[in-house]
PDB file of C-alpha atoms in Angstrom:
ATOM      1  CA  UNK I 210      92.581-211.840 -14.301  1.00  0.00           C
ATOM      2  CA  UNK I 211      91.391-214.731 -12.162  1.00  0.00           C
ATOM      3  CA  UNK I 212      88.669-216.721 -13.955  1.00  0.00           C
ATOM      4  CA  UNK I 213      86.592-216.751 -10.760  1.00  0.00           C
ATOM      5  CA  UNK I 214      86.598-212.943 -10.669  1.00  0.00           C
ATOM      6  CA  UNK I 215      85.669-212.731 -14.360  1.00  0.00           C
ATOM      7  CA  UNK I 216      82.855-215.215 -13.837  1.00  0.00           C
ATOM      8  CA  UNK I 217      81.617-213.241 -10.813  1.00  0.00           C
ATOM      9  CA  UNK I 218      81.605-209.976 -12.794  1.00  0.00           C
ATOM     10  CA  UNK I 219      79.659-211.611 -15.623  1.00  0.00           C
ATOM     11  CA  UNK I 220      77.042-212.880 -13.183  1.00  0.00           C
ATOM     12  CA  UNK I 221      76.802-209.704 -11.106  1.00  0.00           C
ATOM     13  CA  UNK I 222      77.455-207.054 -13.799  1.00  0.00           C
ATOM     14  CA  UNK I 223      74.223-205.212 -13.083  1.00  0.00           C
ATOM     15  CA  UNK I 224      75.378-204.505  -9.493  1.00  0.00           C
ATOM     16  CA  UNK I 225      78.466-202.785 -10.847  1.00  0.00           C
ATOM     17  CA  UNK I 226      76.397-200.755 -13.337  1.00  0.00           C
ATOM     18  CA  UNK I 227      73.995-199.705 -10.582  1.00  0.00           C
ATOM     19  CA  UNK I 228      76.958-198.771  -8.381  1.00  0.00           C
ATOM     20  CA  UNK I 229      78.432-196.569 -11.099  1.00  0.00           C
ATOM     21  CA  UNK I 230      75.047-194.878 -11.703  1.00  0.00           C
ATOM     22  CA  UNK I 231      74.510-194.337  -7.976  1.00  0.00           C
ATOM     23  CA  UNK I 232      77.990-192.842  -7.605  1.00  0.00           C
ATOM     24  CA  UNK I 233      77.303-190.472 -10.501  1.00  0.00           C
ATOM     25  CA  UNK I 234      73.958-189.332  -9.030  1.00  0.00           C
ATOM     26  CA  UNK I 235      75.428-188.790  -5.549  1.00  0.00           C
ATOM     27  CA  UNK I 236      78.364-186.837  -6.990  1.00  0.00           C
ATOM     28  CA  UNK I 237      76.026-184.671  -9.078  1.00  0.00           C
ATOM     29  CA  UNK I 238      73.797-183.949  -6.070  1.00  0.00           C
ATOM     30  CA  UNK I 239      76.813-183.079  -3.927  1.00  0.00           C
ATOM     31  CA  UNK I 240      78.147-180.674  -6.545  1.00  0.00           C
ATOM     32  CA  UNK I 241      74.704-179.129  -6.991  1.00  0.00           C
ATOM     33  CA  UNK I 242      74.216-178.634  -3.242  1.00  0.00           C
ATOM     34  CA  UNK I 243      77.721-177.239  -2.863  1.00  0.00           C
ATOM     35  CA  UNK I 244      77.093-174.750  -5.668  1.00  0.00           C
ATOM     36  CA  UNK I 245      73.691-173.600  -4.338  1.00  0.00           C
ATOM     37  CA  UNK I 246      73.574-170.192  -2.642  1.00  0.00           C
ATOM     38  CA  UNK I 247      73.808-170.369   1.139  1.00  0.00           C
ATOM     39  CA  UNK I 248      71.273-168.731   3.429  1.00  0.00           C
ATOM     40  CA  UNK I 249      73.649-165.773   3.734  1.00  0.00           C
ATOM     41  CA  UNK I 250      73.765-165.367  -0.034  1.00  0.00           C
ATOM     42  CA  UNK I 251      70.038-165.185  -0.761  1.00  0.00           C
ATOM     43  CA  UNK I 252      66.881-163.401   0.284  1.00  0.00           C
ATOM     44  CA  UNK I 253      63.689-165.378  -0.183  1.00  0.00           C
ATOM     45  CA  UNK I 254      60.351-163.754  -1.032  1.00  0.00           C
ATOM     46  CA  UNK I 255      57.038-165.624  -0.931  1.00  0.00           C
ATOM     47  CA  UNK I 256      54.587-163.677  -3.071  1.00  0.00           C
ATOM     48  CA  UNK I 257      50.907-164.396  -3.545  1.00  0.00           C
ATOM     49  CA  UNK I 258      49.431-162.685  -6.602  1.00  0.00           C
ATOM     50  CA  UNK I 259      47.322-163.193  -9.720  1.00  0.00           C
ATOM     51  CA  UNK I 260      50.359-162.716 -11.944  1.00  0.00           C
ATOM     52  CA  UNK I 261      53.721-160.960 -12.219  1.00  0.00           C
ATOM     53  CA  UNK I 262      55.121-159.793 -15.548  1.00  0.00           C
ATOM     54  CA  UNK I 263      58.676-160.045 -16.829  1.00  0.00           C
ATOM     55  CA  UNK I 264      59.415-156.471 -15.785  1.00  0.00           C
ATOM     56  CA  UNK I 265      58.879-157.502 -12.167  1.00  0.00           C
ATOM     57  CA  UNK I 266      61.697-160.037 -12.375  1.00  0.00           C
ATOM     58  CA  UNK I 267      63.925-157.451 -14.048  1.00  0.00           C
ATOM     59  CA  UNK I 268      63.101-154.967 -11.295  1.00  0.00           C
ATOM     60  CA  UNK I 269      63.963-157.430  -8.520  1.00  0.00           C
ATOM     61  CA  UNK I 270      67.237-158.285 -10.223  1.00  0.00           C
ATOM     62  CA  UNK I 271      68.078-154.591 -10.584  1.00  0.00           C
ATOM     63  CA  UNK I 272      67.628-153.897  -6.854  1.00  0.00           C
ATOM     64  CA  UNK I 273      69.425-157.017  -5.584  1.00  0.00           C
ATOM     65  CA  UNK I 274      72.156-155.991  -3.103  1.00  0.00           C
ATOM     66  CA  UNK I 275      75.663-156.798  -4.307  1.00  0.00           C
ATOM     67  CA  UNK I 276      76.456-159.303  -1.570  1.00  0.00           C
ATOM     68  CA  UNK I 277      73.519-161.525  -2.536  1.00  0.00           C
ATOM     69  CA  UNK I 278      73.834-164.284  -5.103  1.00  0.00           C
ATOM     70  CA  UNK I 279      70.091-164.449  -5.654  1.00  0.00           C
ATOM     71  CA  UNK I 280      66.692-163.127  -4.649  1.00  0.00           C
ATOM     72  CA  UNK I 281      64.641-166.322  -4.533  1.00  0.00           C
ATOM     73  CA  UNK I 282      61.060-165.727  -5.644  1.00  0.00           C
ATOM     74  CA  UNK I 283      58.280-168.193  -4.912  1.00  0.00           C
ATOM     75  CA  UNK I 284      55.110-166.904  -6.555  1.00  0.00           C
ATOM     76  CA  UNK I 285      51.752-168.567  -5.941  1.00  0.00           C
ATOM     77  CA  UNK I 286      48.178-167.836  -6.911  1.00  0.00           C
ATOM     78  CA  UNK I 287      45.877-167.858  -3.893  1.00  0.00           C
ATOM     79  CA  UNK I 288      43.695-170.534  -5.511  1.00  0.00           C
ATOM     80  CA  UNK I 289      46.647-172.822  -6.214  1.00  0.00           C
ATOM     81  CA  UNK I 290      45.759-176.379  -5.191  1.00  0.00           C
ATOM     82  CA  UNK I 291      48.980-176.729  -3.186  1.00  0.00           C
ATOM     83  CA  UNK I 292      49.056-173.225  -1.727  1.00  0.00           C
ATOM     84  CA  UNK I 293      48.740-174.359   1.886  1.00  0.00           C
ATOM     85  CA  UNK I 294      51.476-176.961   1.571  1.00  0.00           C
ATOM     86  CA  UNK I 295      53.868-174.538  -0.113  1.00  0.00           C
ATOM     87  CA  UNK I 296      53.385-171.628   2.280  1.00  0.00           C
ATOM     88  CA  UNK I 297      53.809-173.930   5.276  1.00  0.00           C
ATOM     89  CA  UNK I 298      57.211-174.818   3.883  1.00  0.00           C
ATOM     90  CA  UNK I 299      58.174-171.194   3.253  1.00  0.00           C
ATOM     91  CA  UNK I 300      56.691-169.267   6.165  1.00  0.00           C
ATOM     92  CA  UNK I 301      59.611-170.042   8.491  1.00  0.00           C
ATOM     93  CA  UNK I 302      62.254-169.658   5.784  1.00  0.00           C
ATOM     94  CA  UNK I 303      61.126-166.847   3.495  1.00  0.00           C
ATOM     95  CA  UNK I 304      62.470-163.466   4.564  1.00  0.00           C
ATOM     96  CA  UNK I 305      59.448-161.601   3.193  1.00  0.00           C
ATOM     97  CA  UNK I 306      55.917-162.957   2.785  1.00  0.00           C
ATOM     98  CA  UNK I 307      53.025-161.334   0.922  1.00  0.00           C
ATOM     99  CA  UNK I 308      49.608-162.931   1.403  1.00  0.00           C
ATOM    100  CA  UNK I 309      45.960-161.978   0.849  1.00  0.00           C
ATOM    101  CA  UNK I 310      43.496-161.453   3.662  1.00  0.00           C
ATOM    102  CA  UNK I 311      41.916-164.847   2.994  1.00  0.00           C
ATOM    103  CA  UNK I 312      45.242-166.610   3.713  1.00  0.00           C
ATOM    104  CA  UNK I 313      46.224-164.820   6.937  1.00  0.00           C
ATOM    105  CA  UNK I 314      45.602-167.990   8.962  1.00  0.00           C
ATOM    106  CA  UNK I 315      48.750-169.424   7.394  1.00  0.00           C
ATOM    107  CA  UNK I 316      50.917-166.688   8.928  1.00  0.00           C
ATOM    108  CA  UNK I 317      52.527-167.468  12.297  1.00  0.00           C
ATOM    109  CA  UNK I 318      52.596-164.082  13.989  1.00  0.00           C
ATOM    110  CA  UNK I 319      55.255-164.999  16.524  1.00  0.00           C
ATOM    111  CA  UNK I 320      57.623-165.512  13.578  1.00  0.00           C
ATOM    112  CA  UNK I 321      56.987-161.986  12.225  1.00  0.00           C
ATOM    113  CA  UNK I 322      58.927-158.844  13.090  1.00  0.00           C
ATOM    114  CA  UNK I 323      56.793-156.489  15.184  1.00  0.00           C
ATOM    115  CA  UNK I 324      56.534-153.240  13.253  1.00  0.00           C
ATOM    116  CA  UNK I 325      56.318-149.665  14.465  1.00  0.00           C
ATOM    117  CA  UNK I 326      56.475-146.155  13.028  1.00  0.00           C
ATOM    118  CA  UNK I 327      60.263-145.913  13.469  1.00  0.00           C
ATOM    119  CA  UNK I 328      60.837-149.033  11.351  1.00  0.00           C
ATOM    120  CA  UNK I 329      58.296-147.882   8.775  1.00  0.00           C
ATOM    121  CA  UNK I 330      59.929-144.449   8.482  1.00  0.00           C
ATOM    122  CA  UNK I 331      63.257-146.096   7.759  1.00  0.00           C
ATOM    123  CA  UNK I 332      61.714-148.218   5.027  1.00  0.00           C
ATOM    124  CA  UNK I 333      59.492-145.690   3.268  1.00  0.00           C
ATOM    125  CA  UNK I 334      58.125-142.145   3.118  1.00  0.00           C
ATOM    126  CA  UNK I 335      54.773-143.517   2.018  1.00  0.00           C
ATOM    127  CA  UNK I 336      51.855-144.230   4.338  1.00  0.00           C
ATOM    128  CA  UNK I 337      50.849-147.841   4.938  1.00  0.00           C
ATOM    129  CA  UNK I 338      48.236-149.285   7.250  1.00  0.00           C
ATOM    130  CA  UNK I 339      49.329-151.962   9.695  1.00  0.00           C
ATOM    131  CA  UNK I 340      47.944-155.436  10.114  1.00  0.00           C
ATOM    132  CA  UNK I 341      47.457-155.517  13.888  1.00  0.00           C
ATOM    133  CA  UNK I 342      46.364-158.104  16.429  1.00  0.00           C
ATOM    134  CA  UNK I 343      45.783-157.071  20.055  1.00  0.00           C
ATOM    135  CA  UNK I 344      47.339-153.661  19.354  1.00  0.00           C
ATOM    136  CA  UNK I 345      50.560-155.231  18.029  1.00  0.00           C
ATOM    137  CA  UNK I 346      51.602-154.464  14.437  1.00  0.00           C
ATOM    138  CA  UNK I 347      52.765-157.514  12.494  1.00  0.00           C
ATOM    139  CA  UNK I 348      52.354-156.561   8.845  1.00  0.00           C
ATOM    140  CA  UNK I 349      51.715-153.839   6.281  1.00  0.00           C
ATOM    141  CA  UNK I 350      48.690-153.552   4.031  1.00  0.00           C
ATOM    142  CA  UNK I 351      50.344-153.305   0.641  1.00  0.00           C
ATOM    143  CA  UNK I 352      47.191-153.630  -1.475  1.00  0.00           C
ATOM    144  CA  UNK I 353      43.879-151.963  -0.647  1.00  0.00           C
ATOM    145  CA  UNK I 354      40.707-153.377  -2.129  1.00  0.00           C
ATOM    146  CA  UNK I 355      38.878-150.100  -1.345  1.00  0.00           C
ATOM    147  CA  UNK I 356      41.380-148.073  -3.373  1.00  0.00           C
ATOM    148  CA  UNK I 357      42.011-150.916  -5.826  1.00  0.00           C
ATOM    149  CA  UNK I 358      45.671-149.991  -5.619  1.00  0.00           C
ATOM    150  CA  UNK I 359      48.864-151.462  -4.197  1.00  0.00           C
ATOM    151  CA  UNK I 360      52.632-151.636  -4.399  1.00  0.00           C
ATOM    152  CA  UNK I 361      54.434-152.556  -7.620  1.00  0.00           C
ATOM    153  CA  UNK I 362      51.658-151.233  -9.859  1.00  0.00           C
ATOM    154  CA  UNK I 363      52.344-152.264 -13.434  1.00  0.00           C
ATOM    155  CA  UNK I 364      54.626-155.096 -12.345  1.00  0.00           C
ATOM    156  CA  UNK I 365      52.354-157.267 -10.223  1.00  0.00           C
ATOM    157  CA  UNK I 366      48.608-157.867 -10.454  1.00  0.00           C
ATOM    158  CA  UNK I 367      47.390-159.014  -7.069  1.00  0.00           C
ATOM    159  CA  UNK I 368      43.721-159.723  -7.804  1.00  0.00           C
ATOM    160  CA  UNK I 369      41.632-160.931 -10.676  1.00  0.00           C
ATOM    161  CA  UNK I 370      38.340-159.208 -11.460  1.00  0.00           C
ATOM    162  CA  UNK I 371      36.258-161.828  -9.654  1.00  0.00           C
ATOM    163  CA  UNK I 372      38.065-161.886  -6.316  1.00  0.00           C
ATOM    164  CA  UNK I 373      39.439-158.630  -4.918  1.00  0.00           C
ATOM    165  CA  UNK I 374      40.864-158.460  -1.409  1.00  0.00           C
ATOM    166  CA  UNK I 375      43.503-156.766   0.721  1.00  0.00           C
ATOM    167  CA  UNK I 376      47.092-158.033   0.722  1.00  0.00           C
ATOM    168  CA  UNK I 377      49.624-157.835   3.533  1.00  0.00           C
ATOM    169  CA  UNK I 378      53.393-157.981   3.779  1.00  0.00           C
ATOM    170  CA  UNK I 379      55.147-159.695   6.682  1.00  0.00           C
ATOM    171  CA  UNK I 380      58.840-159.860   7.592  1.00  0.00           C
ATOM    172  CA  UNK I 381      60.267-163.041   9.083  1.00  0.00           C
ATOM    173  CA  UNK I 382      61.946-162.325  12.418  1.00  0.00           C
ATOM    174  CA  UNK I 383      64.242-165.295  11.759  1.00  0.00           C
ATOM    175  CA  UNK I 384      65.642-163.565   8.668  1.00  0.00           C
ATOM    176  CA  UNK I 385      69.382-162.973   8.841  1.00  0.00           C
ATOM    177  CA  UNK I 386      69.008-160.118   6.359  1.00  0.00           C
ATOM    178  CA  UNK I 387      67.292-157.531   8.571  1.00  0.00           C
ATOM    179  CA  UNK I 388      70.429-155.871   9.915  1.00  0.00           C
ATOM    180  CA  UNK I 389      70.017-154.087  13.236  1.00  0.00           C
ATOM    181  CA  UNK I 390      66.457-155.323  13.659  1.00  0.00           C
ATOM    182  CA  UNK I 391      67.704-158.782  14.529  1.00  0.00           C
ATOM    183  CA  UNK I 392      71.363-158.022  15.255  1.00  0.00           C
ATOM    184  CA  UNK I 393      72.690-159.206  11.902  1.00  0.00           C
ATOM    185  CA  UNK I 394      75.465-157.809   9.735  1.00  0.00           C
ATOM    186  CA  UNK I 395      73.365-158.563   6.649  1.00  0.00           C
ATOM    187  CA  UNK I 396      70.705-156.055   5.566  1.00  0.00           C
ATOM    188  CA  UNK I 397      69.633-157.263   2.113  1.00  0.00           C
ATOM    189  CA  UNK I 398      65.968-157.613   3.063  1.00  0.00           C
ATOM    190  CA  UNK I 399      65.880-154.016   4.314  1.00  0.00           C
ATOM    191  CA  UNK I 400      67.377-152.742   1.061  1.00  0.00           C
ATOM    192  CA  UNK I 401      64.904-154.753  -0.995  1.00  0.00           C
ATOM    193  CA  UNK I 402      61.954-153.588   1.099  1.00  0.00           C
ATOM    194  CA  UNK I 403      62.932-149.943   0.659  1.00  0.00           C
ATOM    195  CA  UNK I 404      62.874-150.338  -3.101  1.00  0.00           C
ATOM    196  CA  UNK I 405      59.682-152.409  -3.160  1.00  0.00           C
ATOM    197  CA  UNK I 406      57.687-150.185  -0.806  1.00  0.00           C
ATOM    198  CA  UNK I 407      58.791-146.989  -2.584  1.00  0.00           C
ATOM    199  CA  UNK I 408      58.409-148.235  -6.162  1.00  0.00           C
ATOM    200  CA  UNK I 409      56.898-145.755  -8.592  1.00  0.00           C
ATOM    201  CA  UNK I 410      55.745-146.894 -12.029  1.00  0.00           C
TER     202      UNK I 410
END
């Protein structure tokens, strides 16, 4: 090898090491991104609650439609320091959002599917109150503070003893998993909602 090249390598060796490290990192990131589920392969749920037990995760896994790779769960406590930042990142991307009454200002109603009795009848035989603004139904009350009862009893605890409030479920109208409701061939969110809204302990 030319002595000039050897001398150059000895002087600039750290550039070559950094180049090798950078190449490794970029390759790893590329492989990781390539292996991640696509939007068509996952349904995302943003859930606000006090806590969810291990049985909840088992339940969600058991009802996951076959065509999905994953049901992505992002669970936050309403008093979480970064709650606002996180929900702002998820509210346009999560297929299903569950938030307490005190956090309704974070929901962008124009991004929510408008609900009616026909949609509700397809999803559940149970009775749910709507969250309505100007006579338009945007969400479902899925936990009632008056009744101290909600969906997924025994799996999810929505409130702690010091702060009890209503919780509402919203469906993202940009979701590609709502089948006929937004002209999609994917209906994973509908199937999940049927199981969630009809869950019996």
